[in-house]
């Protein structure tokens, strides 16, 4: 097991800088998910940790010792990719045993290790089968067992389950979390799926454009996002964004609605000035009056999802979604009042790019 530290870690491909000198410190035994959109530098970061990609500038340390010049196979790192590539002609047992045979372990030790990991991974009944007979979820588990059998210091997973169907993904997600609880490896998990990151990780490292936007626990990235990018990327359905204006001690204006502010929001307005971006999650808005932060809107549509409804309302020029109990609906163009929970109203500096991104959703 190992603690992983990055100091000013930078990656350039030719003239293109993919990772801009990032710092992080991952504790021994911690599970960190690297989350972000395609192309933000997640895999480059992971591949530098693994030793599969050279480090342009900066350092990676395992337990305080720089590993920049240590070859991948000497770092004691296991990696599992989406593409798990089992060897088709040999059994599940031999697939799992393969790394130990390559390392020259004796048969008794190999047998003990393979059977122990197979038991933990619920693969014992499958040990005699060839990979062609396995479902994709079973094959993925064999791939993970093969990686784990070497007892790596660090376990790296790069989008390991993104190709599975929804049900298999849910199963594998629970499996991966139980592996971490059982074996206690330092685990780093690359994903573009925010739900997967929140469900699995002790801490989530949110990246965009080659930089870390926030490295914090799931409740922190959800409830106290460091910036509008994190607010927009984390949470489903996505957070609603509004421009706000005329902010001062008395309140602020959102799409023609003047709303009053709680003390913490007033303090935030003093930092931000009169204009900026307001954000509120669909779960913290409800139909009806009763909050100091109320917005007037017109009904658009209701999606009845049975255990809850998702309601879409136009507030001025912004179409927002909110989560309501079953049975609560809006009629098209009906005038509605929306109450916002002021404890969950987030205010950020104006950011045109983030707002455009949310408009695409
Ligand atoms: P992610 O895993 O977040 O999708 P990557 O780390 O794979 O992002 O890539 C980050 C950026 O670096 C992307 O713009 C990608 O096109 C670029 N990139 C990745 N690998 C290479 C490479 N071998 N050569 C040139 N550019 C690359």
Short mmCIF file of C-alpha atoms in Angstrom, two decimals, residues 81-216:
data_model
loop_
_atom_site.label_atom_id
_atom_site.label_comp_id
_atom_site.label_asym_id
_atom_site.label_seq_id
_atom_site.Cartn_x
_atom_site.Cartn_y
_atom_site.Cartn_z
CA UNK A 81 -8.86 -0.87 -18.02
CA UNK A 82 -12.22 -1.05 -19.74
CA UNK A 83 -10.52 -3.45 -22.10
CA UNK A 84 -9.63 -6.31 -19.76
CA UNK A 85 -8.06 -8.62 -22.39
CA UNK A 86 -8.16 -12.07 -20.82
CA UNK A 87 -6.19 -14.88 -22.47
CA UNK A 88 -8.84 -16.92 -24.31
CA UNK A 89 -7.10 -20.32 -24.55
CA UNK A 90 -6.49 -20.73 -20.80
CA UNK A 91 -8.86 -21.12 -17.85
CA UNK A 92 -9.99 -18.44 -15.40
CA UNK A 93 -7.64 -20.04 -12.85
CA UNK A 94 -4.65 -19.72 -15.18
CA UNK A 95 -5.62 -16.18 -16.16
CA UNK A 96 -5.57 -15.12 -12.51
CA UNK A 97 -2.35 -17.09 -11.86
CA UNK A 98 -0.57 -15.55 -14.85
CA UNK A 99 1.14 -12.57 -13.12
CA UNK A 100 2.38 -14.84 -10.32
CA UNK A 101 3.75 -17.43 -12.77
CA UNK A 102 5.52 -14.64 -14.68
CA UNK A 103 7.04 -13.50 -11.38
CA UNK A 104 8.36 -17.06 -10.78
CA UNK A 105 6.30 -17.86 -7.65
CA UNK A 106 6.05 -21.51 -6.62
CA UNK A 107 2.92 -23.56 -7.28
CA UNK A 108 1.76 -23.81 -3.65
CA UNK A 109 1.93 -20.04 -3.22
CA UNK A 110 0.19 -19.45 -6.57
CA UNK A 111 -2.61 -21.85 -5.67
CA UNK A 112 -3.16 -20.24 -2.28
CA UNK A 113 -3.24 -16.73 -3.73
CA UNK A 114 -5.49 -17.59 -6.70
CA UNK A 115 -8.04 -19.42 -4.53
CA UNK A 116 -8.09 -16.65 -1.92
CA UNK A 117 -8.70 -13.88 -4.45
CA UNK A 118 -11.24 -16.01 -6.38
CA UNK A 119 -13.21 -16.58 -3.18
CA UNK A 120 -13.31 -12.85 -2.39
CA UNK A 121 -14.35 -12.06 -5.97
CA UNK A 122 -17.04 -14.78 -6.06
CA UNK A 123 -15.21 -16.55 -8.87
CA UNK A 124 -14.57 -19.95 -7.26
CA UNK A 125 -17.23 -21.81 -9.32
CA UNK A 126 -15.82 -20.32 -12.53
CA UNK A 127 -12.13 -21.19 -12.06
CA UNK A 128 -12.22 -24.09 -14.54
CA UNK A 129 -13.97 -22.20 -17.35
CA UNK A 130 -12.40 -20.55 -20.39
CA UNK A 131 -13.05 -16.78 -20.75
CA UNK A 132 -15.35 -17.34 -23.77
CA UNK A 133 -17.97 -18.86 -21.44
CA UNK A 134 -18.11 -15.80 -19.13
CA UNK A 135 -20.57 -12.90 -19.12
CA UNK A 136 -18.96 -9.48 -19.52
CA UNK A 137 -19.42 -8.77 -15.80
CA UNK A 138 -17.76 -12.08 -14.85
CA UNK A 139 -14.89 -11.42 -17.28
CA UNK A 140 -14.43 -7.98 -15.72
CA UNK A 141 -14.22 -9.59 -12.27
CA UNK A 142 -11.56 -12.01 -13.52
CA UNK A 143 -9.61 -9.01 -14.88
CA UNK A 144 -9.79 -7.35 -11.46
CA UNK A 145 -8.77 -10.59 -9.69
CA UNK A 146 -5.75 -10.92 -11.99
CA UNK A 147 -4.72 -7.36 -11.08
CA UNK A 148 -5.28 -7.90 -7.34
CA UNK A 149 -3.51 -11.25 -7.01
CA UNK A 150 -0.12 -9.52 -7.15
CA UNK A 151 -0.95 -7.54 -4.00
CA UNK A 152 -0.11 -4.20 -5.61
CA UNK A 153 0.78 -1.08 -3.61
CA UNK A 154 -1.67 0.94 -5.69
CA UNK A 155 -4.65 -0.14 -7.74
CA UNK A 156 -5.49 2.08 -10.72
CA UNK A 157 -8.78 1.71 -12.61
CA UNK A 158 -9.40 3.63 -15.83
CA UNK A 159 -13.11 3.70 -16.75
CA UNK A 160 -13.26 -0.02 -15.91
CA UNK A 161 -17.01 -0.48 -16.25
CA UNK A 162 -18.13 2.16 -18.74
CA UNK A 163 -18.79 -0.48 -21.45
CA UNK A 164 -21.17 -2.58 -19.31
CA UNK A 165 -24.96 -2.24 -19.44
CA UNK A 166 -26.69 -0.33 -16.63
CA UNK A 167 -27.49 -3.30 -14.40
CA UNK A 168 -24.02 -4.81 -14.73
CA UNK A 169 -22.52 -1.42 -13.98
CA UNK A 170 -24.46 -1.14 -10.73
CA UNK A 171 -23.33 -4.63 -9.70
CA UNK A 172 -19.69 -3.95 -10.56
CA UNK A 173 -19.81 -0.65 -8.71
CA UNK A 174 -20.80 -2.43 -5.51
CA UNK A 175 -18.13 -5.02 -6.19
CA UNK A 176 -15.38 -2.46 -6.61
CA UNK A 177 -16.40 -0.72 -3.39
CA UNK A 178 -16.37 -4.05 -1.54
CA UNK A 179 -12.91 -4.86 -2.95
CA UNK A 180 -11.65 -1.63 -1.50
CA UNK A 181 -13.21 -2.37 1.88
CA UNK A 182 -11.86 -5.92 1.84
CA UNK A 183 -8.29 -5.32 0.60
CA UNK A 184 -7.72 -1.69 1.64
CA UNK A 185 -5.55 -0.74 -1.35
CA UNK A 186 -4.89 2.84 -2.28
CA UNK A 187 -7.27 3.05 -5.26
CA UNK A 188 -7.47 5.66 -7.99
CA UNK A 189 -10.46 5.42 -10.29
CA UNK A 190 -10.85 7.43 -13.50
CA UNK A 191 -14.40 8.16 -14.63
CA UNK A 192 -16.47 10.76 -16.47
CA UNK A 193 -19.58 9.54 -14.60
CA UNK A 194 -20.25 11.79 -11.61
CA UNK A 195 -22.64 9.33 -9.99
CA UNK A 196 -20.01 6.58 -10.08
CA UNK A 197 -17.44 8.92 -8.52
CA UNK A 198 -19.79 10.01 -5.72
CA UNK A 199 -20.91 6.44 -5.02
CA UNK A 200 -17.42 4.95 -4.79
CA UNK A 201 -14.81 7.38 -3.63
CA UNK A 202 -13.59 8.68 -0.27
CA UNK A 203 -12.61 11.84 -2.15
CA UNK A 204 -13.33 13.06 -5.68
CA UNK A 205 -10.71 14.92 -7.73
CA UNK A 206 -12.70 17.01 -10.20
CA UNK A 207 -10.60 18.02 -13.23
CA UNK A 208 -11.20 20.21 -16.25
CA UNK A 209 -8.81 21.60 -18.85
CA UNK A 210 -5.77 19.92 -17.30
CA UNK A 211 -6.29 21.40 -13.81
CA UNK A 212 -7.78 20.19 -10.54
CA UNK A 213 -10.95 22.15 -9.78
CA UNK A 214 -11.60 20.55 -6.39
CA UNK A 215 -10.34 17.55 -4.40
CA UNK A 216 -12.82 16.84 -1.61
#
